[in-house]
PDB file of C-alpha atoms in Angstrom:
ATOM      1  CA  UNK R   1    -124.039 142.949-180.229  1.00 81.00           C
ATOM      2  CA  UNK R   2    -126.400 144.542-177.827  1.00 88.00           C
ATOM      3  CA  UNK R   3    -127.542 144.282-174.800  1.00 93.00           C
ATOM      4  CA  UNK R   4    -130.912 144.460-172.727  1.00 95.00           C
ATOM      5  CA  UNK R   5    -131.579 145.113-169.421  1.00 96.00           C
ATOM      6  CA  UNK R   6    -135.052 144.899-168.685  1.00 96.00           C
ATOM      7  CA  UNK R   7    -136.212 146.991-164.873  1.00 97.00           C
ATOM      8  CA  UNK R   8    -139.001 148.074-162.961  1.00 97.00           C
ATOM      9  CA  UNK R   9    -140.705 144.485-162.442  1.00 97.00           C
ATOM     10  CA  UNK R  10    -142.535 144.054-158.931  1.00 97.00           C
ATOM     11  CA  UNK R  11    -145.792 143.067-157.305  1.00 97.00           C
ATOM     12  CA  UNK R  12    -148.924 145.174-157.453  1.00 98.00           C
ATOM     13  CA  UNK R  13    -152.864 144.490-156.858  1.00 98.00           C
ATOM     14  CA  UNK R  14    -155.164 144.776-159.427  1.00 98.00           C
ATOM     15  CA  UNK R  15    -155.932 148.160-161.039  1.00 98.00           C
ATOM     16  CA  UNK R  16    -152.411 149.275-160.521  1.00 98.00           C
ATOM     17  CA  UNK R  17    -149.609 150.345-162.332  1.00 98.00           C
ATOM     18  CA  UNK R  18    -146.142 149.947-163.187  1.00 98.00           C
ATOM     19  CA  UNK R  19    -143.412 150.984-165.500  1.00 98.00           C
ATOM     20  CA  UNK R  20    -141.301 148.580-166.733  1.00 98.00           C
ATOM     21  CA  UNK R  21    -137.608 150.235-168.673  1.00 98.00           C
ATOM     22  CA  UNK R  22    -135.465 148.466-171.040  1.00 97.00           C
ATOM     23  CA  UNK R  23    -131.702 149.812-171.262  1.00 95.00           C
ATOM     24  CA  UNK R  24    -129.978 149.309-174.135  1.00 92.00           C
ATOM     25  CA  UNK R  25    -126.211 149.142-174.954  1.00 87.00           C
ATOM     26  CA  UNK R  26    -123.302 148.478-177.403  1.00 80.00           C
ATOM     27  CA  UNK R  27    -124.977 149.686-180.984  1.00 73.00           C
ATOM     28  CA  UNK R  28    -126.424 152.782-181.940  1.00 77.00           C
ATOM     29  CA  UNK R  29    -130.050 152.610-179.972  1.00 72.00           C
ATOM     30  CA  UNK R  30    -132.067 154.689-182.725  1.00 76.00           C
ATOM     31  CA  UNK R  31    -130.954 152.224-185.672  1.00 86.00           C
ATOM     32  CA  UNK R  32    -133.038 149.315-183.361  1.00 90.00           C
ATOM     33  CA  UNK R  33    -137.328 148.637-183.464  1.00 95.00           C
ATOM     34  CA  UNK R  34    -137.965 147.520-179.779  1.00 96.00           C
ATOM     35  CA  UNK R  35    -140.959 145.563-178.486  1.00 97.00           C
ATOM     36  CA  UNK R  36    -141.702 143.664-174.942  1.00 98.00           C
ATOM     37  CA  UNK R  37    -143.148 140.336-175.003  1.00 98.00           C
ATOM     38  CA  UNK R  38    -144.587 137.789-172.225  1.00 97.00           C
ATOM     39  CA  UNK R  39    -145.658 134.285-172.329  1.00 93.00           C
ATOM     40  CA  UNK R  40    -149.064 133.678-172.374  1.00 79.00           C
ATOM     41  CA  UNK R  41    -150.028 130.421-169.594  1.00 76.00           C
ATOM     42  CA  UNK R  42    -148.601 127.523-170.766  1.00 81.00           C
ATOM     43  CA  UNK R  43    -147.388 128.871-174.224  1.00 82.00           C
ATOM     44  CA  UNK R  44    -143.895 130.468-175.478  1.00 85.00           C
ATOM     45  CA  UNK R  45    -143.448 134.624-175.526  1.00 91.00           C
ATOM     46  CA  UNK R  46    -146.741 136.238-177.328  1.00 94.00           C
ATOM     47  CA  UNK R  47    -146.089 139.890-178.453  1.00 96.00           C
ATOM     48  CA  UNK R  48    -147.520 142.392-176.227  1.00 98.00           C
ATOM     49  CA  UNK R  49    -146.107 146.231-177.684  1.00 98.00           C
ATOM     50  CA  UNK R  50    -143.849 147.219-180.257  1.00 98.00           C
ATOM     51  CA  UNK R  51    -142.349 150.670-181.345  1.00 96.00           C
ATOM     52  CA  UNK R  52    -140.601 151.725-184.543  1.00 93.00           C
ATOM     53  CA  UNK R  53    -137.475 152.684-184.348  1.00 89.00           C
ATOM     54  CA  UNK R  54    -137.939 156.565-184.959  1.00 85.00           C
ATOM     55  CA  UNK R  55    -140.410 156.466-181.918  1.00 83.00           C
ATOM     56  CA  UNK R  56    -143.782 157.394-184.226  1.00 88.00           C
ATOM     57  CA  UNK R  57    -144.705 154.273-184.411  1.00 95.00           C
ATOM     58  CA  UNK R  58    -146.482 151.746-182.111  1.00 97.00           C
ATOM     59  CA  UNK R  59    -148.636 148.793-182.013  1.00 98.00           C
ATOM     60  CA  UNK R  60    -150.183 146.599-179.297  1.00 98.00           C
ATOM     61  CA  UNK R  61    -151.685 143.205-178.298  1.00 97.00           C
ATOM     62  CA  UNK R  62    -155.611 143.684-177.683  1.00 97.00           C
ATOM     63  CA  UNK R  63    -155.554 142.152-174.727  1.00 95.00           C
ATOM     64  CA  UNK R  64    -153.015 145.699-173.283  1.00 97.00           C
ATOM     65  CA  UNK R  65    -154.287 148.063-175.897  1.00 98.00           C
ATOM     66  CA  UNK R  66    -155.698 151.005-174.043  1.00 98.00           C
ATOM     67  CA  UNK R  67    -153.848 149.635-170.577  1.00 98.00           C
ATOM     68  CA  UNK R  68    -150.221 149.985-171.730  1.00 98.00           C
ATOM     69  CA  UNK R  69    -147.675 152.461-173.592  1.00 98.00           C
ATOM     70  CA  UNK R  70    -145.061 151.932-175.172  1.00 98.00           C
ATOM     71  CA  UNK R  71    -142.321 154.694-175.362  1.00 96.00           C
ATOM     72  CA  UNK R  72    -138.943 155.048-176.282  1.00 94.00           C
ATOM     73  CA  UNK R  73    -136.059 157.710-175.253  1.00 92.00           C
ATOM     74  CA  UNK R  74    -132.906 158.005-177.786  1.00 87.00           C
ATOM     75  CA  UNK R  75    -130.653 160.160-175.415  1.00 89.00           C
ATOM     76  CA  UNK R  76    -131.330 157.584-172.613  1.00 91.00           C
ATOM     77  CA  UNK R  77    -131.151 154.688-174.739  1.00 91.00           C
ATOM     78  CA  UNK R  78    -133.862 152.757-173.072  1.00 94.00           C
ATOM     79  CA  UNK R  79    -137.843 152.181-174.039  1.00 96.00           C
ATOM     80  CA  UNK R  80    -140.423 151.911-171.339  1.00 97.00           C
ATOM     81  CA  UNK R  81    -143.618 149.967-171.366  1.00 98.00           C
ATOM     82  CA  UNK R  82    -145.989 151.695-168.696  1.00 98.00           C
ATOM     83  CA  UNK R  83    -148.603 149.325-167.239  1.00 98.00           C
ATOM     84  CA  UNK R  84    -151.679 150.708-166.226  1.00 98.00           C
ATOM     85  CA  UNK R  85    -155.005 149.147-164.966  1.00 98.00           C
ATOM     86  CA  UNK R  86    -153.234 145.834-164.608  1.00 98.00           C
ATOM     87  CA  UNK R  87    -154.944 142.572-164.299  1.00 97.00           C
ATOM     88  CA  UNK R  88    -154.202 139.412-162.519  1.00 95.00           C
ATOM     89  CA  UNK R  89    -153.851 137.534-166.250  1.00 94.00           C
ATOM     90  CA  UNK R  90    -151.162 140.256-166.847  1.00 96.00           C
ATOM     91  CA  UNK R  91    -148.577 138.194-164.551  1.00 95.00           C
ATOM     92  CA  UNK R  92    -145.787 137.185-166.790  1.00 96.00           C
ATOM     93  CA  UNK R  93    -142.104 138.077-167.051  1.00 96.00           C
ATOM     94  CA  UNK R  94    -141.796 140.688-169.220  1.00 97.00           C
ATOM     95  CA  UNK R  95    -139.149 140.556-172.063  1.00 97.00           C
ATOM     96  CA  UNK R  96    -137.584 143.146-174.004  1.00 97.00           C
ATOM     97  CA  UNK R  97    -136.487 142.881-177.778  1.00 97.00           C
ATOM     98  CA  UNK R  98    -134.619 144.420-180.529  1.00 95.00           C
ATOM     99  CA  UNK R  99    -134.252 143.719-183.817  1.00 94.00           C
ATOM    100  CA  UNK R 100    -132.040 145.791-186.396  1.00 92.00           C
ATOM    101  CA  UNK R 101    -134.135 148.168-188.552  1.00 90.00           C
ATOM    102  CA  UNK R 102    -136.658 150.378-188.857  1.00 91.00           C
ATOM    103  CA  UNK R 103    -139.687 148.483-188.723  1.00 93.00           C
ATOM    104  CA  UNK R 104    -141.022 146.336-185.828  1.00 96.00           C
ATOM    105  CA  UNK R 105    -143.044 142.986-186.363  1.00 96.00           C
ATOM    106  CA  UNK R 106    -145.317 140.418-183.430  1.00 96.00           C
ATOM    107  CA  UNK R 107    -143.351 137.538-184.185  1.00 95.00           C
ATOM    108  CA  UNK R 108    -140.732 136.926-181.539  1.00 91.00           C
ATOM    109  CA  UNK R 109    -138.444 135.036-184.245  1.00 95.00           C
ATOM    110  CA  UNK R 110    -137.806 138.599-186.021  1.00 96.00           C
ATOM    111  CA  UNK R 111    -135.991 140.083-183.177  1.00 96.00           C
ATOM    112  CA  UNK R 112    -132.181 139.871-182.899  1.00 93.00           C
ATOM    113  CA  UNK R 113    -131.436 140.405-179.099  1.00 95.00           C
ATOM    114  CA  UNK R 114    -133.316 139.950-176.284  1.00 96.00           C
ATOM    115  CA  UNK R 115    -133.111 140.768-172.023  1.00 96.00           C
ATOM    116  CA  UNK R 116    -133.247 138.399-169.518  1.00 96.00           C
ATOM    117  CA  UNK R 117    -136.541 139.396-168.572  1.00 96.00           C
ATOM    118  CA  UNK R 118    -138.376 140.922-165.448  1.00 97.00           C
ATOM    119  CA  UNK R 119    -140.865 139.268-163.390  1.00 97.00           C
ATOM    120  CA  UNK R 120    -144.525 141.305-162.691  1.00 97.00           C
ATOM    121  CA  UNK R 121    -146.926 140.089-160.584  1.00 97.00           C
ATOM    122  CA  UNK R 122    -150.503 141.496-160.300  1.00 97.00           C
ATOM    123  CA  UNK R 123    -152.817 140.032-157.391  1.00 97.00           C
ATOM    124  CA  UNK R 124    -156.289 139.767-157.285  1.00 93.00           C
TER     125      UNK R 124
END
């Protein structure tokens, strides 16, 4: 098993920034692809980053490509998703995701493990 703990959540205007962290625990953090989804308005979780699980490779929703980074930290066990530039359709909770292997995927049925999610808010 492992476990997610998703931080770093809040409120912030538009044009700001925030870094959301994911901790992980209970298995071996480098053996795990990560990625954070949200749910778009009205709909279930749509991806929004992913990284591989060596770290050198990414891949992002084009609605946060060029806005947010993903990044990961073995020692600390825990990946990041910096939010810059935000925008008021960027409200969501956040949720992070692991799935066993090396290689990350969009769909939200290929992950193993997920947080309970953090809530961001970005006003207008």
């Amino acid at each position: 098993q492992v476990q997610l703990v998703e931080s770093g959540g809040g409120s912030v205007q538009a044009g700001g920034s925030l870094r959301l962290s994911c901790a992980t625990s209970g298995r071996t953090f480098s053996n795990y692809a990560m990625a954070w989804f949200r749910p778009a308005p009205g709909k279930a979780r749509e991806f929004a980053a992913a990284i591989s699980w060596s770290g050198g490779s990414t891949k992002y929703a084009d609605s946060v490509k060029g806005r947010f980074t993903i990044s990961s930290d073995n020692a600390k066990s825990t990946v990041y998703l910096q939010m810059n530039s935000l925008k008021p359709e960027d409200t969501a909770v956040y949720y992070c995701a692991a799935r066993h292997g090396p290689y990350y995927f969009t769909e939200l049925s290929k992950y193993d493990y997920w947080g309970q999610g953090t809530q961001v808010t970005v006003s207008s």
